[in-house]
PDB file of C-alpha atoms in Angstrom:
ATOM      1  CA  MET G 283      -0.130   0.123   0.151  1.00 42.00           C
ATOM      2  CA  PRO G 284       1.169   3.416  -0.729  1.00 45.00           C
ATOM      3  CA  ALA G 285       2.705   5.865   2.026  1.00 50.00           C
ATOM      4  CA  GLU G 286      -0.067   7.920   3.685  1.00 53.00           C
ATOM      5  CA  LEU G 287       0.103  11.878   2.489  1.00 66.00           C
ATOM      6  CA  GLY G 288      -2.159  14.714   3.088  1.00 76.00           C
ATOM      7  CA  LEU G 289      -4.789  16.126   0.834  1.00 84.00           C
ATOM      8  CA  HIS G 290      -2.836  18.088  -1.615  1.00 86.00           C
ATOM      9  CA  ASP G 291       0.016  15.514  -1.935  1.00 89.00           C
ATOM     10  CA  ALA G 292      -2.520  12.361  -2.735  1.00 88.00           C
ATOM     11  CA  LEU G 293      -4.707  14.226  -5.329  1.00 93.00           C
ATOM     12  CA  ASN G 294      -1.253  15.302  -6.997  1.00 93.00           C
ATOM     13  CA  GLU G 295       0.203  12.129  -7.141  1.00 92.00           C
ATOM     14  CA  THR G 296      -3.351  10.926  -8.287  1.00 93.00           C
ATOM     15  CA  PHE G 297      -3.797  13.371 -11.574  1.00 96.00           C
ATOM     16  CA  SER G 298       0.257  12.201 -11.954  1.00 94.00           C
ATOM     17  CA  GLU G 299      -0.454   8.417 -11.720  1.00 92.00           C
ATOM     18  CA  PHE G 300      -3.309   8.655 -13.700  1.00 93.00           C
ATOM     19  CA  ARG G 301      -2.436  11.078 -16.347  1.00 95.00           C
ATOM     20  CA  ILE G 302      -5.659  13.157 -15.274  1.00 96.00           C
ATOM     21  CA  ASN G 303      -6.381  16.053 -17.416  1.00 95.00           C
ATOM     22  CA  ARG G 304      -7.005  19.768 -15.181  1.00 95.00           C
ATOM     23  CA  LYS G 305      -8.628  20.709 -17.993  1.00 96.00           C
ATOM     24  CA  ASP G 306     -11.105  17.841 -18.191  1.00 96.00           C
ATOM     25  CA  ILE G 307     -11.699  17.556 -14.579  1.00 96.00           C
ATOM     26  CA  ALA G 308     -12.550  21.401 -14.839  1.00 96.00           C
ATOM     27  CA  GLU G 309     -15.026  21.127 -16.708  1.00 96.00           C
ATOM     28  CA  GLU G 310     -16.554  18.197 -15.459  1.00 95.00           C
ATOM     29  CA  SER G 311     -16.350  19.588 -12.017  1.00 95.00           C
ATOM     30  CA  GLY G 312     -17.183  23.442 -12.479  1.00 96.00           C
ATOM     31  CA  VAL G 313     -13.765  24.100 -10.698  1.00 95.00           C
ATOM     32  CA  SER G 314     -12.226  26.431 -12.617  1.00 96.00           C
ATOM     33  CA  GLU G 315      -8.521  25.240 -14.168  1.00 96.00           C
ATOM     34  CA  SER G 316      -6.839  27.736 -12.842  1.00 96.00           C
ATOM     35  CA  MET G 317      -8.020  27.070  -9.356  1.00 95.00           C
ATOM     36  CA  ILE G 318      -7.097  23.317  -9.837  1.00 95.00           C
ATOM     37  CA  SER G 319      -3.721  24.026 -11.396  1.00 94.00           C
ATOM     38  CA  ARG G 320      -2.655  26.785  -8.256  1.00 93.00           C
ATOM     39  CA  TYR G 321      -4.392  24.356  -5.599  1.00 92.00           C
ATOM     40  CA  LEU G 322      -1.824  21.631  -7.261  1.00 91.00           C
ATOM     41  CA  ASP G 323       1.091  23.452  -7.784  1.00 90.00           C
ATOM     42  CA  GLY G 324       0.889  24.323  -3.720  1.00 87.00           C
ATOM     43  CA  LYS G 325      -0.246  27.907  -4.344  1.00 91.00           C
ATOM     44  CA  ASN G 326      -3.993  28.217  -2.921  1.00 89.00           C
ATOM     45  CA  ASP G 327      -5.528  26.364  -0.863  1.00 88.00           C
ATOM     46  CA  MET G 328      -9.606  25.069  -1.993  1.00 88.00           C
ATOM     47  CA  GLY G 329     -12.751  25.072   0.300  1.00 86.00           C
ATOM     48  CA  SER G 330     -14.278  21.220   1.227  1.00 83.00           C
ATOM     49  CA  LYS G 331     -17.167  21.511  -1.506  1.00 86.00           C
ATOM     50  CA  LYS G 332     -15.178  22.335  -4.223  1.00 90.00           C
ATOM     51  CA  PHE G 333     -12.255  20.247  -3.340  1.00 90.00           C
ATOM     52  CA  GLN G 334     -15.473  17.333  -3.156  1.00 88.00           C
ATOM     53  CA  LYS G 335     -16.272  18.435  -6.521  1.00 91.00           C
ATOM     54  CA  ILE G 336     -12.737  16.970  -7.859  1.00 94.00           C
ATOM     55  CA  ILE G 337     -12.746  14.454  -5.906  1.00 91.00           C
ATOM     56  CA  ASP G 338     -16.091  12.987  -7.484  1.00 89.00           C
ATOM     57  CA  CYS G 339     -15.666  13.788 -10.890  1.00 92.00           C
ATOM     58  CA  LEU G 340     -12.112  11.087 -10.895  1.00 91.00           C
ATOM     59  CA  PRO G 341     -12.453   8.042 -12.625  1.00 89.00           C
ATOM     60  CA  MET G 342     -13.287   5.173 -10.063  1.00 84.00           C
ATOM     61  CA  ASP G 343      -9.958   3.844  -9.768  1.00 84.00           C
ATOM     62  CA  ALA G 344      -8.335   7.583  -9.298  1.00 88.00           C
ATOM     63  CA  ARG G 345     -10.729   7.992  -6.885  1.00 86.00           C
ATOM     64  CA  SER G 346     -10.140   4.779  -4.678  1.00 82.00           C
ATOM     65  CA  PHE G 347      -6.002   5.337  -5.266  1.00 84.00           C
ATOM     66  CA  PHE G 348      -6.325   8.914  -4.003  1.00 85.00           C
ATOM     67  CA  TYR G 349      -8.579   7.708  -0.562  1.00 81.00           C
ATOM     68  CA  SER G 350      -5.866   4.480  -0.542  1.00 80.00           C
ATOM     69  CA  LEU G 351      -3.063   7.487   0.176  1.00 80.00           C
ATOM     70  CA  LEU G 352      -5.032   8.887   2.861  1.00 76.00           C
ATOM     71  CA  ASP G 353      -5.603   5.593   4.342  1.00 67.00           C
ATOM     72  CA  SER G 354      -3.133   4.785   7.106  1.00 53.00           C
ATOM     73  CA  GLY G 355      -5.118   1.829   8.224  1.00 51.00           C
ATOM     74  CA  GLU G 356      -6.464   2.992  11.330  1.00 46.00           C
ATOM     75  CA  ASP G 357     -10.546   3.851  11.539  1.00 43.00           C
ATOM     76  CA  HIS G 358     -11.164   7.482  11.241  1.00 40.00           C
ATOM     77  CA  VAL G 359     -13.773   9.578   9.630  1.00 42.00           C
ATOM     78  CA  LEU G 360     -13.673  10.373   6.188  1.00 46.00           C
ATOM     79  CA  PRO G 361     -11.396  13.252   5.251  1.00 44.00           C
ATOM     80  CA  ILE G 362     -13.553  15.135   2.880  1.00 47.00           C
ATOM     81  CA  ALA G 363     -16.676  16.633   5.141  1.00 46.00           C
ATOM     82  CA  LEU G 364     -19.838  15.467   3.673  1.00 45.00           C
ATOM     83  CA  SER G 365     -22.450  18.056   4.178  1.00 48.00           C
ATOM     84  CA  ASN G 366     -25.081  16.131   4.835  1.00 54.00           C
ATOM     85  CA  ARG G 367     -26.897  12.352   4.678  1.00 62.00           C
ATOM     86  CA  SER G 368     -28.254  12.681   1.161  1.00 66.00           C
ATOM     87  CA  GLN G 369     -24.607  13.366  -0.451  1.00 66.00           C
ATOM     88  CA  LEU G 370     -22.739  10.474   1.589  1.00 68.00           C
ATOM     89  CA  LEU G 371     -26.115   8.398   0.597  1.00 72.00           C
ATOM     90  CA  GLN G 372     -25.174   9.353  -3.385  1.00 75.00           C
ATOM     91  CA  SER G 373     -21.359   8.753  -2.984  1.00 74.00           C
ATOM     92  CA  LEU G 374     -21.522   5.423  -1.638  1.00 77.00           C
ATOM     93  CA  LYS G 375     -24.240   4.639  -4.399  1.00 79.00           C
ATOM     94  CA  THR G 376     -21.887   5.752  -6.922  1.00 80.00           C
ATOM     95  CA  TYR G 377     -18.650   3.976  -5.423  1.00 79.00           C
ATOM     96  CA  LEU G 378     -20.959   0.563  -4.965  1.00 81.00           C
ATOM     97  CA  ARG G 379     -21.940   0.530  -8.654  1.00 82.00           C
ATOM     98  CA  GLU G 380     -18.347   0.827  -9.897  1.00 81.00           C
ATOM     99  CA  CYS G 381     -16.368  -1.099  -7.507  1.00 78.00           C
ATOM    100  CA  SER G 382     -14.851  -4.563  -7.841  1.00 82.00           C
ATOM    101  CA  GLN G 383     -16.548  -7.491  -6.184  1.00 81.00           C
ATOM    102  CA  SER G 384     -13.983  -7.412  -3.313  1.00 80.00           C
ATOM    103  CA  GLU G 385     -14.176  -3.706  -2.962  1.00 80.00           C
ATOM    104  CA  TYR G 386     -17.943  -4.105  -2.402  1.00 78.00           C
ATOM    105  CA  LEU G 387     -18.205  -6.833   0.189  1.00 80.00           C
ATOM    106  CA  GLU G 388     -15.047  -4.683   2.420  1.00 80.00           C
ATOM    107  CA  VAL G 389     -17.808  -2.211   2.328  1.00 78.00           C
ATOM    108  CA  PHE G 390     -20.419  -4.347   4.094  1.00 77.00           C
ATOM    109  CA  GLY G 391     -18.183  -6.193   6.243  1.00 78.00           C
ATOM    110  CA  VAL G 392     -16.896  -2.240   7.361  1.00 77.00           C
ATOM    111  CA  MET G 393     -20.770  -0.996   7.341  1.00 76.00           C
ATOM    112  CA  ILE G 394     -21.885  -4.512   9.462  1.00 79.00           C
ATOM    113  CA  ASP G 395     -18.863  -4.342  11.956  1.00 75.00           C
ATOM    114  CA  ALA G 396     -19.607  -0.428  12.780  1.00 72.00           C
ATOM    115  CA  ARG G 397     -23.423  -1.848  13.720  1.00 73.00           C
ATOM    116  CA  GLN G 398     -22.512  -4.333  15.916  1.00 72.00           C
ATOM    117  CA  GLN G 399     -19.676  -1.858  17.673  1.00 70.00           C
ATOM    118  CA  GLY G 400     -22.638   1.058  17.613  1.00 63.00           C
ATOM    119  CA  HIS G 401     -24.881  -2.156  19.438  1.00 55.00           C
ATOM    120  CA  LYS G 402     -21.938  -2.532  21.893  1.00 55.00           C
ATOM    121  CA  SER G 403     -22.350   0.770  22.704  1.00 53.00           C
ATOM    122  CA  GLN G 404     -25.911   1.210  23.270  1.00 54.00           C
ATOM    123  CA  ASP G 405     -25.781  -1.938  25.626  1.00 53.00           C
ATOM    124  CA  ALA G 406     -23.330  -0.915  28.129  1.00 53.00           C
TER     125      ALA G 406
END
């Protein structure tokens, strides 16, 4: 597994690894190409909503790669703040439609484990 990186470095690595065209992502996400370039070049920061729009436009394999760069192997909250329940559900639906069978099963395993942990907490 790749080493854990921060958001900026992980996105830069993802664009590089998958040869993602900044202009294409800008057109699809609605985030200007200049803003994407300034962020990737380390010249500007970016708000979470615009950042999430860029992530949502990445091909699924690139998106999985991006998240793998952020994953330390520990339980943690998603690195991108999801603004509401419907956005989370839509992202999950998109991921489940496009992921491999093993990734699909992994997601459900995590959900079951989390649910069981929630029940244990309530019983205590």
